[in-house]
């Protein structure tokens, strides 16, 4: 029982209960064989993020409406609020006369 030494924390070991690695390896092997034989096109092996860009907005009316409307506050209102906060800050620092 050491007073000045700390115990080493237990290592994290993730156990995936929803996937089966052997099935995934077997499916990858089958896909590789199909690509070699020409049954499956070779372009399926890379993920193309540009293909899916912007598709979420097409299926959600709320996101479409937000994109069309833009921001509710305009730049002049934001600038006026910042200016008002600066003036308030100045009065608080110097004291209201």
PDB file of C-alpha atoms in Angstrom:
ATOM      1  CA  UNK A   1       0.000   0.000   0.000  1.00  0.00           C
ATOM      2  CA  UNK A   2       1.977   2.923  -1.345  1.00  0.00           C
ATOM      3  CA  UNK A   3       0.853   6.312  -0.199  1.00  0.00           C
ATOM      4  CA  UNK A   4       2.529   8.387  -2.908  1.00  0.00           C
ATOM      5  CA  UNK A   5       1.988   6.264  -6.013  1.00  0.00           C
ATOM      6  CA  UNK A   6      -1.190   6.406  -8.011  1.00  0.00           C
ATOM      7  CA  UNK A   7      -2.817   3.442  -9.601  1.00  0.00           C
ATOM      8  CA  UNK A   8      -2.669   3.126 -13.345  1.00  0.00           C
ATOM      9  CA  UNK A   9      -6.134   3.540 -14.843  1.00  0.00           C
ATOM     10  CA  UNK A  10      -7.749   0.627 -16.530  1.00  0.00           C
ATOM     11  CA  UNK A  11      -7.196   0.672 -20.280  1.00  0.00           C
ATOM     12  CA  UNK A  12     -10.139   1.353 -22.555  1.00  0.00           C
ATOM     13  CA  UNK A  13     -11.160  -1.579 -24.708  1.00  0.00           C
ATOM     14  CA  UNK A  14     -14.032  -1.031 -27.056  1.00  0.00           C
ATOM     15  CA  UNK A  15     -16.143  -4.076 -27.728  1.00  0.00           C
ATOM     16  CA  UNK A  16     -18.419  -3.603 -30.685  1.00  0.00           C
ATOM     17  CA  UNK A  17     -21.626  -5.548 -30.144  1.00  0.00           C
ATOM     18  CA  UNK A  18     -23.438  -4.437 -33.290  1.00  0.00           C
ATOM     19  CA  UNK A  19     -20.912  -5.450 -35.957  1.00  0.00           C
ATOM     20  CA  UNK A  20     -19.339  -8.713 -36.903  1.00  0.00           C
ATOM     21  CA  UNK A  21     -15.751  -8.256 -38.090  1.00  0.00           C
ATOM     22  CA  UNK A  22     -15.533 -11.689 -39.668  1.00  0.00           C
ATOM     23  CA  UNK A  23     -18.638 -10.995 -41.747  1.00  0.00           C
ATOM     24  CA  UNK A  24     -17.212  -7.617 -42.798  1.00  0.00           C
ATOM     25  CA  UNK A  25     -13.898  -9.214 -43.806  1.00  0.00           C
ATOM     26  CA  UNK A  26     -15.730 -11.903 -45.779  1.00  0.00           C
ATOM     27  CA  UNK A  27     -17.890  -9.290 -47.557  1.00  0.00           C
ATOM     28  CA  UNK A  28     -14.790  -7.263 -48.440  1.00  0.00           C
ATOM     29  CA  UNK A  29     -13.131 -10.372 -49.830  1.00  0.00           C
ATOM     30  CA  UNK A  30     -16.213 -11.177 -51.922  1.00  0.00           C
ATOM     31  CA  UNK A  31     -16.318  -7.606 -53.242  1.00  0.00           C
ATOM     32  CA  UNK A  32     -12.615  -7.739 -54.162  1.00  0.00           C
ATOM     33  CA  UNK A  33     -13.129 -10.982 -56.092  1.00  0.00           C
ATOM     34  CA  UNK A  34     -16.150  -9.521 -57.909  1.00  0.00           C
ATOM     35  CA  UNK A  35     -14.112  -6.442 -58.875  1.00  0.00           C
ATOM     36  CA  UNK A  36     -11.291  -8.627 -60.189  1.00  0.00           C
ATOM     37  CA  UNK A  37     -13.737 -10.651 -62.289  1.00  0.00           C
ATOM     38  CA  UNK A  38     -15.400  -7.502 -63.635  1.00  0.00           C
ATOM     39  CA  UNK A  39     -18.826  -8.114 -62.117  1.00  0.00           C
ATOM     40  CA  UNK A  40     -18.658  -4.982 -59.950  1.00  0.00           C
ATOM     41  CA  UNK A  41     -17.369  -1.578 -61.111  1.00  0.00           C
ATOM     42  CA  UNK A  42     -14.139  -0.383 -59.511  1.00  0.00           C
ATOM     43  CA  UNK A  43     -15.537   3.082 -58.705  1.00  0.00           C
ATOM     44  CA  UNK A  44     -17.543   1.772 -55.721  1.00  0.00           C
ATOM     45  CA  UNK A  45     -14.524   1.373 -53.469  1.00  0.00           C
ATOM     46  CA  UNK A  46     -13.949   5.102 -52.786  1.00  0.00           C
ATOM     47  CA  UNK A  47     -16.336   7.332 -50.877  1.00  0.00           C
ATOM     48  CA  UNK A  48     -17.143  10.565 -52.693  1.00  0.00           C
ATOM     49  CA  UNK A  49     -18.288  13.273 -50.266  1.00  0.00           C
ATOM     50  CA  UNK A  50     -19.143  15.721 -53.053  1.00  0.00           C
ATOM     51  CA  UNK A  51     -21.805  13.345 -54.298  1.00  0.00           C
ATOM     52  CA  UNK A  52     -23.851  13.791 -51.103  1.00  0.00           C
ATOM     53  CA  UNK A  53     -23.118  17.476 -50.440  1.00  0.00           C
ATOM     54  CA  UNK A  54     -26.333  19.482 -50.079  1.00  0.00           C
ATOM     55  CA  UNK A  55     -28.730  16.529 -50.263  1.00  0.00           C
ATOM     56  CA  UNK A  56     -29.857  16.870 -46.638  1.00  0.00           C
ATOM     57  CA  UNK A  57     -31.343  20.303 -47.310  1.00  0.00           C
ATOM     58  CA  UNK A  58     -33.408  18.935 -50.187  1.00  0.00           C
ATOM     59  CA  UNK A  59     -35.321  16.608 -47.871  1.00  0.00           C
ATOM     60  CA  UNK A  60     -35.929  18.881 -44.883  1.00  0.00           C
ATOM     61  CA  UNK A  61     -38.354  21.777 -45.344  1.00  0.00           C
ATOM     62  CA  UNK A  62     -37.141  23.555 -42.207  1.00  0.00           C
ATOM     63  CA  UNK A  63     -33.542  23.598 -43.455  1.00  0.00           C
ATOM     64  CA  UNK A  64     -34.683  24.823 -46.880  1.00  0.00           C
ATOM     65  CA  UNK A  65     -36.664  27.663 -45.280  1.00  0.00           C
ATOM     66  CA  UNK A  66     -33.698  28.667 -43.099  1.00  0.00           C
ATOM     67  CA  UNK A  67     -31.377  28.677 -46.117  1.00  0.00           C
ATOM     68  CA  UNK A  68     -33.774  30.848 -48.146  1.00  0.00           C
ATOM     69  CA  UNK A  69     -34.488  33.342 -45.342  1.00  0.00           C
ATOM     70  CA  UNK A  70     -30.945  33.791 -44.151  1.00  0.00           C
ATOM     71  CA  UNK A  71     -30.229  35.666 -40.948  1.00  0.00           C
ATOM     72  CA  UNK A  72     -33.031  37.591 -39.255  1.00  0.00           C
ATOM     73  CA  UNK A  73     -30.688  40.303 -37.934  1.00  0.00           C
ATOM     74  CA  UNK A  74     -29.118  42.526 -40.529  1.00  0.00           C
ATOM     75  CA  UNK A  75     -25.615  43.907 -40.332  1.00  0.00           C
ATOM     76  CA  UNK A  76     -26.785  47.433 -39.402  1.00  0.00           C
ATOM     77  CA  UNK A  77     -28.618  46.094 -36.351  1.00  0.00           C
ATOM     78  CA  UNK A  78     -25.615  44.060 -35.248  1.00  0.00           C
ATOM     79  CA  UNK A  79     -23.276  47.058 -35.644  1.00  0.00           C
ATOM     80  CA  UNK A  80     -25.691  49.276 -33.676  1.00  0.00           C
ATOM     81  CA  UNK A  81     -25.845  46.704 -30.845  1.00  0.00           C
ATOM     82  CA  UNK A  82     -22.052  46.467 -30.668  1.00  0.00           C
ATOM     83  CA  UNK A  83     -21.787  50.270 -30.600  1.00  0.00           C
ATOM     84  CA  UNK A  84     -24.410  50.474 -27.825  1.00  0.00           C
ATOM     85  CA  UNK A  85     -22.545  47.848 -25.770  1.00  0.00           C
ATOM     86  CA  UNK A  86     -19.284  49.778 -26.148  1.00  0.00           C
ATOM     87  CA  UNK A  87     -20.973  52.969 -24.915  1.00  0.00           C
ATOM     88  CA  UNK A  88     -22.546  51.111 -21.978  1.00  0.00           C
ATOM     89  CA  UNK A  89     -19.180  49.596 -21.081  1.00  0.00           C
ATOM     90  CA  UNK A  90     -17.548  53.048 -21.158  1.00  0.00           C
ATOM     91  CA  UNK A  91     -20.178  54.490 -18.829  1.00  0.00           C
ATOM     92  CA  UNK A  92     -19.807  51.590 -16.421  1.00  0.00           C
ATOM     93  CA  UNK A  93     -16.030  52.011 -16.282  1.00  0.00           C
ATOM     94  CA  UNK A  94     -16.008  55.788 -15.880  1.00  0.00           C
ATOM     95  CA  UNK A  95     -19.154  56.160 -13.819  1.00  0.00           C
ATOM     96  CA  UNK A  96     -22.381  57.762 -14.984  1.00  0.00           C
ATOM     97  CA  UNK A  97     -22.241  61.573 -14.601  1.00  0.00           C
TER      98      UNK A  97
END
